Amino acid sequence: DGVSPTRWTSSVSILQRWYQNNCMAVKYGQCWVFAGVMCTVMRFFGIPCRVVTNFQSAHDTDNSLTIDEYFDDYGFKPKQSLDNIWNFHVWVEGWMKRPDLQNEACYDGWQVMDPTPQEKSEGSPMERVVYDHAVRLNSQGKGVLGMNTCQLTEPKEVEMSLEKVLGEACVNRPMTIEVEFQNPLNETLRCCCLTITGCGLFRSDHLESNCMELQPNEGLKVQINTTPHKAGMKTLVADFDCSAFRDVKGSCTVYIKP
């Protein structure tokens, strides 16, 4: 009933869907998605904005500015602290004046804004027990998290070619984009899906091409016809998903003549 947060390649696509659906919520997002959308909206209104990424990000729930853990006299934790550390977090900063602080403009400048709804970062205690058990088994080489699935391919072994634009690229004139992908595995790829995005190049926010199977070491070549409706330097992004791996991306830039 929505799009995985890792699948979004542009905040423009999210805003277009929001507008086309009468301002209804667009699913789904995580911190990097919320930050990207807010940065786009801030810049649209002429407010300088930048995205900030922080690793090992402390999540303080009681405003103590510390991450607290409690132990009893025997070294056990009598209660679970709500404070925790996220592996990473993303927010935005906007440049603006702060007349509300009334301190001779000392606080004018980059202001922190976090558009992510603050939710618990961990599941139930039972979910945590199951996850920890799976991690232990995987560390012993038993591969529970990958059981009965094909081995994931390292990203560097999988390449997407998105280099050919056939014909002259001009506004309101048809052009053809050629995408090539080579199956690097000695097994059949199933549930294959190719998604193409490019601002100003398609009337919809993305274009999908489904190819249910790709045989071992077989090549895939897709030609896509489109008519650009905006001039300037544009970026095309191709995203390939299948049963063995996800989010294999390729991109190229195209100059669209007026």
PDB file of C-alpha atoms in Angstrom:
ATOM      1  CA  ASP A   1       0.000   0.000   0.000  1.00  0.00           C
ATOM      2  CA  GLY A   2       3.008   2.284  -0.408  1.00  0.00           C
ATOM      3  CA  VAL A   3       6.637   2.698  -1.458  1.00  0.00           C
ATOM      4  CA  SER A   4       9.551   1.471   0.660  1.00  0.00           C
ATOM      5  CA  PRO A   5      11.626   4.398   2.038  1.00  0.00           C
ATOM      6  CA  THR A   6      14.719   3.020   0.300  1.00  0.00           C
ATOM      7  CA  ARG A   7      13.059   3.172  -3.124  1.00  0.00           C
ATOM      8  CA  TRP A   8      12.560   6.938  -3.309  1.00  0.00           C
ATOM      9  CA  THR A   9      15.082   8.678  -5.548  1.00  0.00           C
ATOM     10  CA  SER A  10      13.606  12.181  -5.495  1.00  0.00           C
ATOM     11  CA  SER A  11      11.592  14.360  -3.150  1.00  0.00           C
ATOM     12  CA  VAL A  12       9.866  15.733  -6.253  1.00  0.00           C
ATOM     13  CA  SER A  13       8.195  12.345  -6.788  1.00  0.00           C
ATOM     14  CA  ILE A  14       6.845  12.406  -3.231  1.00  0.00           C
ATOM     15  CA  LEU A  15       5.494  15.948  -3.545  1.00  0.00           C
ATOM     16  CA  GLN A  16       3.888  15.137  -6.907  1.00  0.00           C
ATOM     17  CA  ARG A  17       2.076  12.140  -5.429  1.00  0.00           C
ATOM     18  CA  TRP A  18       0.971  14.231  -2.451  1.00  0.00           C
ATOM     19  CA  TYR A  19      -0.475  16.891  -4.786  1.00  0.00           C
ATOM     20  CA  GLN A  20      -2.101  14.405  -7.158  1.00  0.00           C
ATOM     21  CA  ASN A  21      -3.825  12.622  -4.245  1.00  0.00           C
ATOM     22  CA  ASN A  22      -5.448  15.764  -2.807  1.00  0.00           C
ATOM     23  CA  CYS A  23      -2.763  16.309  -0.190  1.00  0.00           C
ATOM     24  CA  MET A  24      -3.177  12.860   1.364  1.00  0.00           C
ATOM     25  CA  ALA A  25      -0.216  11.291   3.175  1.00  0.00           C
ATOM     26  CA  VAL A  26       2.370   9.554   0.983  1.00  0.00           C
ATOM     27  CA  LYS A  27       3.697   6.226   2.275  1.00  0.00           C
ATOM     28  CA  TYR A  28       6.413   5.463   3.408  1.00  0.00           C
ATOM     29  CA  GLY A  29       9.259   7.519   4.842  1.00  0.00           C
ATOM     30  CA  GLN A  30      12.150   7.410   7.250  1.00  0.00           C
ATOM     31  CA  CYS A  31      14.439  10.177   8.466  1.00  0.00           C
ATOM     32  CA  TRP A  32      16.355  10.648   5.199  1.00  0.00           C
ATOM     33  CA  VAL A  33      13.076  10.830   3.269  1.00  0.00           C
ATOM     34  CA  PHE A  34      11.484  13.369   5.630  1.00  0.00           C
ATOM     35  CA  ALA A  35      14.663  15.479   5.558  1.00  0.00           C
ATOM     36  CA  GLY A  36      14.887  15.416   1.756  1.00  0.00           C
ATOM     37  CA  VAL A  37      11.274  16.537   1.342  1.00  0.00           C
ATOM     38  CA  MET A  38      11.613  19.338   3.902  1.00  0.00           C
ATOM     39  CA  CYS A  39      14.826  20.572   2.298  1.00  0.00           C
ATOM     40  CA  THR A  40      13.072  20.788  -1.072  1.00  0.00           C
ATOM     41  CA  VAL A  41      10.106  22.681   0.389  1.00  0.00           C
ATOM     42  CA  MET A  42      12.351  25.106   2.301  1.00  0.00           C
ATOM     43  CA  ARG A  43      14.401  25.884  -0.811  1.00  0.00           C
ATOM     44  CA  PHE A  44      11.192  26.329  -2.824  1.00  0.00           C
ATOM     45  CA  PHE A  45      10.216  29.123  -0.429  1.00  0.00           C
ATOM     46  CA  GLY A  46      13.646  30.708  -0.826  1.00  0.00           C
ATOM     47  CA  ILE A  47      15.013  29.659   2.571  1.00  0.00           C
ATOM     48  CA  PRO A  48      18.590  28.302   2.421  1.00  0.00           C
ATOM     49  CA  CYS A  49      18.506  24.727   3.655  1.00  0.00           C
ATOM     50  CA  ARG A  50      20.905  21.794   3.955  1.00  0.00           C
ATOM     51  CA  VAL A  51      20.583  18.133   4.955  1.00  0.00           C
ATOM     52  CA  VAL A  52      22.611  16.881   7.930  1.00  0.00           C
ATOM     53  CA  THR A  53      23.530  13.211   8.517  1.00  0.00           C
ATOM     54  CA  ASN A  54      24.842  12.045  11.895  1.00  0.00           C
ATOM     55  CA  PHE A  55      26.126   8.558  12.715  1.00  0.00           C
ATOM     56  CA  GLN A  56      25.797   6.979  16.177  1.00  0.00           C
ATOM     57  CA  SER A  57      23.033   9.467  16.858  1.00  0.00           C
ATOM     58  CA  ALA A  58      21.969   9.780  20.494  1.00  0.00           C
ATOM     59  CA  HIS A  59      18.216   9.816  21.139  1.00  0.00           C
ATOM     60  CA  ASP A  60      17.550  11.533  24.464  1.00  0.00           C
ATOM     61  CA  THR A  61      13.966  11.060  25.693  1.00  0.00           C
ATOM     62  CA  ASP A  62      14.033  12.982  28.999  1.00  0.00           C
ATOM     63  CA  ASN A  63      15.880  16.187  28.007  1.00  0.00           C
ATOM     64  CA  SER A  64      18.873  15.383  30.212  1.00  0.00           C
ATOM     65  CA  LEU A  65      21.330  15.779  27.288  1.00  0.00           C
ATOM     66  CA  THR A  66      22.787  12.392  28.273  1.00  0.00           C
ATOM     67  CA  ILE A  67      22.140   8.759  27.385  1.00  0.00           C
ATOM     68  CA  ASP A  68      21.219   7.155  30.713  1.00  0.00           C
ATOM     69  CA  GLU A  69      21.464   3.504  31.773  1.00  0.00           C
ATOM     70  CA  TYR A  70      20.511   2.312  35.250  1.00  0.00           C
ATOM     71  CA  PHE A  71      22.083  -0.586  37.181  1.00  0.00           C
ATOM     72  CA  ASP A  72      21.364  -1.986  40.637  1.00  0.00           C
ATOM     73  CA  ASP A  73      23.942  -3.037  43.248  1.00  0.00           C
ATOM     74  CA  TYR A  74      24.384  -6.395  41.517  1.00  0.00           C
ATOM     75  CA  GLY A  75      25.069  -4.978  38.075  1.00  0.00           C
ATOM     76  CA  PHE A  76      21.648  -5.748  36.643  1.00  0.00           C
ATOM     77  CA  LYS A  77      19.401  -3.263  34.915  1.00  0.00           C
ATOM     78  CA  PRO A  78      16.216  -2.919  36.992  1.00  0.00           C
ATOM     79  CA  LYS A  79      14.511  -1.045  34.172  1.00  0.00           C
ATOM     80  CA  GLN A  80      15.053  -0.437  30.494  1.00  0.00           C
ATOM     81  CA  SER A  81      16.012   3.137  29.698  1.00  0.00           C
ATOM     82  CA  LEU A  82      14.063   4.827  26.918  1.00  0.00           C
ATOM     83  CA  ASP A  83      17.273   6.593  25.856  1.00  0.00           C
ATOM     84  CA  ASN A  84      19.099   4.884  23.009  1.00  0.00           C
ATOM     85  CA  ILE A  85      21.569   5.451  20.188  1.00  0.00           C
ATOM     86  CA  TRP A  86      20.428   5.179  16.593  1.00  0.00           C
ATOM     87  CA  ASN A  87      22.951   3.942  14.046  1.00  0.00           C
ATOM     88  CA  PHE A  88      22.306   7.169  12.122  1.00  0.00           C
ATOM     89  CA  HIS A  89      19.823  10.004  11.840  1.00  0.00           C
ATOM     90  CA  VAL A  90      19.112  12.715   9.255  1.00  0.00           C
ATOM     91  CA  TRP A  91      17.584  16.167   9.740  1.00  0.00           C
ATOM     92  CA  VAL A  92      17.845  19.626   8.128  1.00  0.00           C
ATOM     93  CA  GLU A  93      19.161  23.066   8.977  1.00  0.00           C
ATOM     94  CA  GLY A  94      17.635  26.266   7.623  1.00  0.00           C
ATOM     95  CA  TRP A  95      19.258  29.712   7.559  1.00  0.00           C
ATOM     96  CA  MET A  96      17.001  32.314   9.149  1.00  0.00           C
ATOM     97  CA  LYS A  97      16.859  35.192  11.616  1.00  0.00           C
ATOM     98  CA  ARG A  98      15.736  34.655  15.215  1.00  0.00           C
ATOM     99  CA  PRO A  99      14.094  37.878  16.405  1.00  0.00           C
ATOM    100  CA  ASP A 100      12.172  35.822  18.969  1.00  0.00           C
ATOM    101  CA  LEU A 101      15.361  35.250  20.981  1.00  0.00           C
ATOM    102  CA  GLN A 102      16.059  38.989  21.343  1.00  0.00           C
ATOM    103  CA  ASN A 103      19.811  38.781  21.731  1.00  0.00           C
ATOM    104  CA  GLU A 104      21.204  41.206  19.140  1.00  0.00           C
ATOM    105  CA  ALA A 105      21.052  38.648  16.314  1.00  0.00           C
ATOM    106  CA  CYS A 106      23.528  36.328  18.072  1.00  0.00           C
ATOM    107  CA  TYR A 107      21.388  33.317  17.175  1.00  0.00           C
ATOM    108  CA  ASP A 108      20.713  34.209  13.543  1.00  0.00           C
ATOM    109  CA  GLY A 109      22.000  31.622  11.065  1.00  0.00           C
ATOM    110  CA  TRP A 110      21.587  27.859  10.711  1.00  0.00           C
ATOM    111  CA  GLN A 111      18.620  26.570  12.719  1.00  0.00           C
ATOM    112  CA  VAL A 112      18.089  22.868  13.388  1.00  0.00           C
ATOM    113  CA  MET A 113      14.764  21.389  12.234  1.00  0.00           C
ATOM    114  CA  ASP A 114      13.899  17.704  12.498  1.00  0.00           C
ATOM    115  CA  PRO A 115      10.850  16.740  10.395  1.00  0.00           C
ATOM    116  CA  THR A 116      10.951  13.059  11.423  1.00  0.00           C
ATOM    117  CA  PRO A 117       8.112  11.991  13.753  1.00  0.00           C
ATOM    118  CA  GLN A 118       9.793  10.718  16.915  1.00  0.00           C
ATOM    119  CA  GLU A 119       8.901   7.047  17.328  1.00  0.00           C
ATOM    120  CA  LYS A 120      10.456   4.252  19.312  1.00  0.00           C
ATOM    121  CA  SER A 121      13.463   2.908  17.430  1.00  0.00           C
ATOM    122  CA  GLU A 122      13.086  -0.679  18.761  1.00  0.00           C
ATOM    123  CA  GLY A 123      10.253  -3.186  18.652  1.00  0.00           C
ATOM    124  CA  SER A 124       8.749  -5.254  21.434  1.00  0.00           C
ATOM    125  CA  PRO A 125      10.976  -7.183  23.890  1.00  0.00           C
ATOM    126  CA  MET A 126      10.098 -10.438  22.102  1.00  0.00           C
ATOM    127  CA  GLU A 127      11.106  -8.972  18.712  1.00  0.00           C
ATOM    128  CA  ARG A 128      14.434  -7.942  20.245  1.00  0.00           C
ATOM    129  CA  VAL A 129      14.978 -11.507  21.589  1.00  0.00           C
ATOM    130  CA  VAL A 130      14.275 -13.024  18.162  1.00  0.00           C
ATOM    131  CA  TYR A 131      16.547 -10.523  16.411  1.00  0.00           C
ATOM    132  CA  ASP A 132      19.436 -11.108  18.859  1.00  0.00           C
ATOM    133  CA  HIS A 133      19.061 -14.876  18.436  1.00  0.00           C
ATOM    134  CA  ALA A 134      19.206 -14.545  14.625  1.00  0.00           C
ATOM    135  CA  VAL A 135      22.314 -12.350  14.833  1.00  0.00           C
ATOM    136  CA  ARG A 136      24.086 -14.916  17.042  1.00  0.00           C
ATOM    137  CA  LEU A 137      23.292 -17.747  14.632  1.00  0.00           C
ATOM    138  CA  ASN A 138      24.497 -15.711  11.665  1.00  0.00           C
ATOM    139  CA  SER A 139      27.744 -14.918  13.448  1.00  0.00           C
ATOM    140  CA  GLN A 140      28.232 -18.694  13.809  1.00  0.00           C
ATOM    141  CA  GLY A 141      27.880 -19.140  10.060  1.00  0.00           C
ATOM    142  CA  LYS A 142      24.436 -20.749  10.178  1.00  0.00           C
ATOM    143  CA  GLY A 143      22.950 -18.041   7.985  1.00  0.00           C
ATOM    144  CA  VAL A 144      19.442 -17.827   9.422  1.00  0.00           C
ATOM    145  CA  LEU A 145      18.794 -14.381   7.958  1.00  0.00           C
ATOM    146  CA  GLY A 146      19.682 -15.670   4.508  1.00  0.00           C
ATOM    147  CA  MET A 147      18.271 -19.230   4.765  1.00  0.00           C
ATOM    148  CA  ASN A 148      16.854 -20.735   1.579  1.00  0.00           C
ATOM    149  CA  THR A 149      17.741 -17.676  -0.458  1.00  0.00           C
ATOM    150  CA  CYS A 150      20.402 -17.122  -3.052  1.00  0.00           C
ATOM    151  CA  GLN A 151      23.627 -15.460  -1.964  1.00  0.00           C
ATOM    152  CA  LEU A 152      23.535 -11.698  -2.198  1.00  0.00           C
ATOM    153  CA  THR A 153      25.876 -10.222  -4.755  1.00  0.00           C
ATOM    154  CA  GLU A 154      28.272  -7.459  -3.744  1.00  0.00           C
ATOM    155  CA  PRO A 155      27.137  -4.138  -5.274  1.00  0.00           C
ATOM    156  CA  LYS A 156      30.469  -3.684  -7.043  1.00  0.00           C
ATOM    157  CA  GLU A 157      29.784  -6.861  -9.048  1.00  0.00           C
ATOM    158  CA  VAL A 158      26.496  -5.599 -10.438  1.00  0.00           C
ATOM    159  CA  GLU A 159      26.458  -2.769 -12.928  1.00  0.00           C
ATOM    160  CA  MET A 160      23.748  -0.883 -14.759  1.00  0.00           C
ATOM    161  CA  SER A 161      24.436   0.835 -18.066  1.00  0.00           C
ATOM    162  CA  LEU A 162      22.351   3.954 -18.721  1.00  0.00           C
ATOM    163  CA  GLU A 163      24.379   5.813 -21.275  1.00  0.00           C
ATOM    164  CA  LYS A 164      22.585   5.897 -24.591  1.00  0.00           C
ATOM    165  CA  VAL A 165      20.175   8.616 -25.557  1.00  0.00           C
ATOM    166  CA  LEU A 166      19.145   7.985 -29.143  1.00  0.00           C
ATOM    167  CA  GLY A 167      18.200  10.993 -31.202  1.00  0.00           C
ATOM    168  CA  GLU A 168      18.360  14.697 -30.429  1.00  0.00           C
ATOM    169  CA  ALA A 169      17.229  15.696 -26.945  1.00  0.00           C
ATOM    170  CA  CYS A 170      14.925  18.722 -27.286  1.00  0.00           C
ATOM    171  CA  VAL A 171      11.876  19.995 -25.445  1.00  0.00           C
ATOM    172  CA  ASN A 172       8.611  18.599 -26.844  1.00  0.00           C
ATOM    173  CA  ARG A 173      10.428  16.319 -29.277  1.00  0.00           C
ATOM    174  CA  PRO A 174      10.452  12.502 -28.901  1.00  0.00           C
ATOM    175  CA  MET A 175      13.677  10.852 -27.814  1.00  0.00           C
ATOM    176  CA  THR A 176      14.694   7.291 -26.930  1.00  0.00           C
ATOM    177  CA  ILE A 177      16.602   6.148 -23.852  1.00  0.00           C
ATOM    178  CA  GLU A 178      18.384   2.792 -23.876  1.00  0.00           C
ATOM    179  CA  VAL A 179      19.075   0.894 -20.644  1.00  0.00           C
ATOM    180  CA  GLU A 180      21.262  -2.229 -20.467  1.00  0.00           C
ATOM    181  CA  PHE A 181      21.675  -4.694 -17.613  1.00  0.00           C
ATOM    182  CA  GLN A 182      23.658  -7.952 -17.447  1.00  0.00           C
ATOM    183  CA  ASN A 183      22.720 -10.728 -15.032  1.00  0.00           C
ATOM    184  CA  PRO A 184      26.043 -11.455 -13.240  1.00  0.00           C
ATOM    185  CA  LEU A 185      24.845 -14.674 -11.571  1.00  0.00           C
ATOM    186  CA  ASN A 186      24.695 -18.283 -12.715  1.00  0.00           C
ATOM    187  CA  GLU A 187      21.055 -18.451 -11.698  1.00  0.00           C
ATOM    188  CA  THR A 188      17.763 -17.074 -12.892  1.00  0.00           C
ATOM    189  CA  LEU A 189      16.700 -13.697 -11.529  1.00  0.00           C
ATOM    190  CA  ARG A 190      12.996 -13.598 -10.721  1.00  0.00           C
ATOM    191  CA  CYS A 191      10.501 -10.816 -10.049  1.00  0.00           C
ATOM    192  CA  CYS A 192      12.623  -8.336 -12.027  1.00  0.00           C
ATOM    193  CA  CYS A 193      11.535  -4.713 -12.182  1.00  0.00           C
ATOM    194  CA  LEU A 194      13.214  -1.719 -13.817  1.00  0.00           C
ATOM    195  CA  THR A 195      12.211   1.786 -12.685  1.00  0.00           C
ATOM    196  CA  ILE A 196      13.268   4.930 -14.566  1.00  0.00           C
ATOM    197  CA  THR A 197      13.011   8.454 -13.129  1.00  0.00           C
ATOM    198  CA  GLY A 198      13.989  11.837 -14.498  1.00  0.00           C
ATOM    199  CA  CYS A 199      12.609  15.263 -13.616  1.00  0.00           C
ATOM    200  CA  GLY A 200      11.243  17.017 -16.688  1.00  0.00           C
ATOM    201  CA  LEU A 201      11.669  13.928 -18.857  1.00  0.00           C
ATOM    202  CA  PHE A 202       8.467  12.042 -18.047  1.00  0.00           C
ATOM    203  CA  ARG A 203       4.958  13.276 -17.390  1.00  0.00           C
ATOM    204  CA  SER A 204       4.617  10.837 -14.513  1.00  0.00           C
ATOM    205  CA  ASP A 205       7.090  10.795 -11.632  1.00  0.00           C
ATOM    206  CA  HIS A 206       8.522   7.449 -12.734  1.00  0.00           C
ATOM    207  CA  LEU A 207       8.267   4.760 -15.404  1.00  0.00           C
ATOM    208  CA  GLU A 208       8.310   1.033 -14.652  1.00  0.00           C
ATOM    209  CA  SER A 209       9.135  -1.900 -16.905  1.00  0.00           C
ATOM    210  CA  ASN A 210       8.493  -5.412 -15.579  1.00  0.00           C
ATOM    211  CA  CYS A 211      10.475  -8.429 -16.773  1.00  0.00           C
ATOM    212  CA  MET A 212       9.473 -11.433 -14.679  1.00  0.00           C
ATOM    213  CA  GLU A 213      12.655 -13.498 -15.238  1.00  0.00           C
ATOM    214  CA  LEU A 214      16.212 -13.009 -16.464  1.00  0.00           C
ATOM    215  CA  GLN A 215      18.186 -16.150 -17.281  1.00  0.00           C
ATOM    216  CA  PRO A 216      21.752 -16.783 -15.981  1.00  0.00           C
ATOM    217  CA  ASN A 217      24.264 -14.353 -17.532  1.00  0.00           C
ATOM    218  CA  GLU A 218      21.538 -13.076 -19.848  1.00  0.00           C
ATOM    219  CA  GLY A 219      21.488  -9.427 -20.884  1.00  0.00           C
ATOM    220  CA  LEU A 220      18.518  -7.107 -20.711  1.00  0.00           C
ATOM    221  CA  LYS A 221      18.138  -4.161 -23.089  1.00  0.00           C
ATOM    222  CA  VAL A 222      15.167  -1.825 -22.791  1.00  0.00           C
ATOM    223  CA  GLN A 223      14.364   1.142 -25.030  1.00  0.00           C
ATOM    224  CA  ILE A 224      12.110   3.802 -23.539  1.00  0.00           C
ATOM    225  CA  ASN A 225      10.437   6.489 -25.621  1.00  0.00           C
ATOM    226  CA  THR A 226       9.611   9.788 -23.987  1.00  0.00           C
ATOM    227  CA  THR A 227       9.073  13.463 -24.781  1.00  0.00           C
ATOM    228  CA  PRO A 228      10.918  15.921 -22.482  1.00  0.00           C
ATOM    229  CA  HIS A 229       8.847  18.867 -21.302  1.00  0.00           C
ATOM    230  CA  LYS A 230      11.585  20.874 -19.536  1.00  0.00           C
ATOM    231  CA  ALA A 231      14.889  22.213 -20.854  1.00  0.00           C
ATOM    232  CA  GLY A 232      18.282  22.141 -19.170  1.00  0.00           C
ATOM    233  CA  MET A 233      20.640  19.596 -17.660  1.00  0.00           C
ATOM    234  CA  LYS A 234      18.650  16.587 -16.443  1.00  0.00           C
ATOM    235  CA  THR A 235      19.607  13.402 -14.615  1.00  0.00           C
ATOM    236  CA  LEU A 236      18.201  10.004 -15.558  1.00  0.00           C
ATOM    237  CA  VAL A 237      18.231   7.298 -12.874  1.00  0.00           C
ATOM    238  CA  ALA A 238      17.549   3.606 -13.485  1.00  0.00           C
ATOM    239  CA  ASP A 239      16.802   1.281 -10.558  1.00  0.00           C
ATOM    240  CA  PHE A 240      16.798  -2.529 -10.995  1.00  0.00           C
ATOM    241  CA  ASP A 241      15.228  -4.903  -8.444  1.00  0.00           C
ATOM    242  CA  CYS A 242      14.963  -8.679  -8.445  1.00  0.00           C
ATOM    243  CA  SER A 243      14.807 -11.741  -6.180  1.00  0.00           C
ATOM    244  CA  ALA A 244      18.574 -11.791  -5.558  1.00  0.00           C
ATOM    245  CA  PHE A 245      19.356  -8.109  -4.959  1.00  0.00           C
ATOM    246  CA  ARG A 246      17.699  -4.708  -4.869  1.00  0.00           C
ATOM    247  CA  ASP A 247      18.410  -1.120  -5.787  1.00  0.00           C
ATOM    248  CA  VAL A 248      21.072  -1.595  -8.453  1.00  0.00           C
ATOM    249  CA  LYS A 249      21.282   1.908  -9.859  1.00  0.00           C
ATOM    250  CA  GLY A 250      22.727   3.577 -12.923  1.00  0.00           C
ATOM    251  CA  SER A 251      22.508   7.198 -14.003  1.00  0.00           C
ATOM    252  CA  CYS A 252      23.511   9.634 -16.695  1.00  0.00           C
ATOM    253  CA  THR A 253      23.043  13.332 -17.368  1.00  0.00           C
ATOM    254  CA  VAL A 254      21.295  14.648 -20.464  1.00  0.00           C
ATOM    255  CA  TYR A 255      21.153  18.189 -21.735  1.00  0.00           C
ATOM    256  CA  ILE A 256      17.694  18.985 -23.092  1.00  0.00           C
ATOM    257  CA  LYS A 257      17.781  21.760 -25.660  1.00  0.00           C
ATOM    258  CA  PRO A 258      15.045  24.450 -25.543  1.00  0.00           C
TER     259      PRO A 258
END
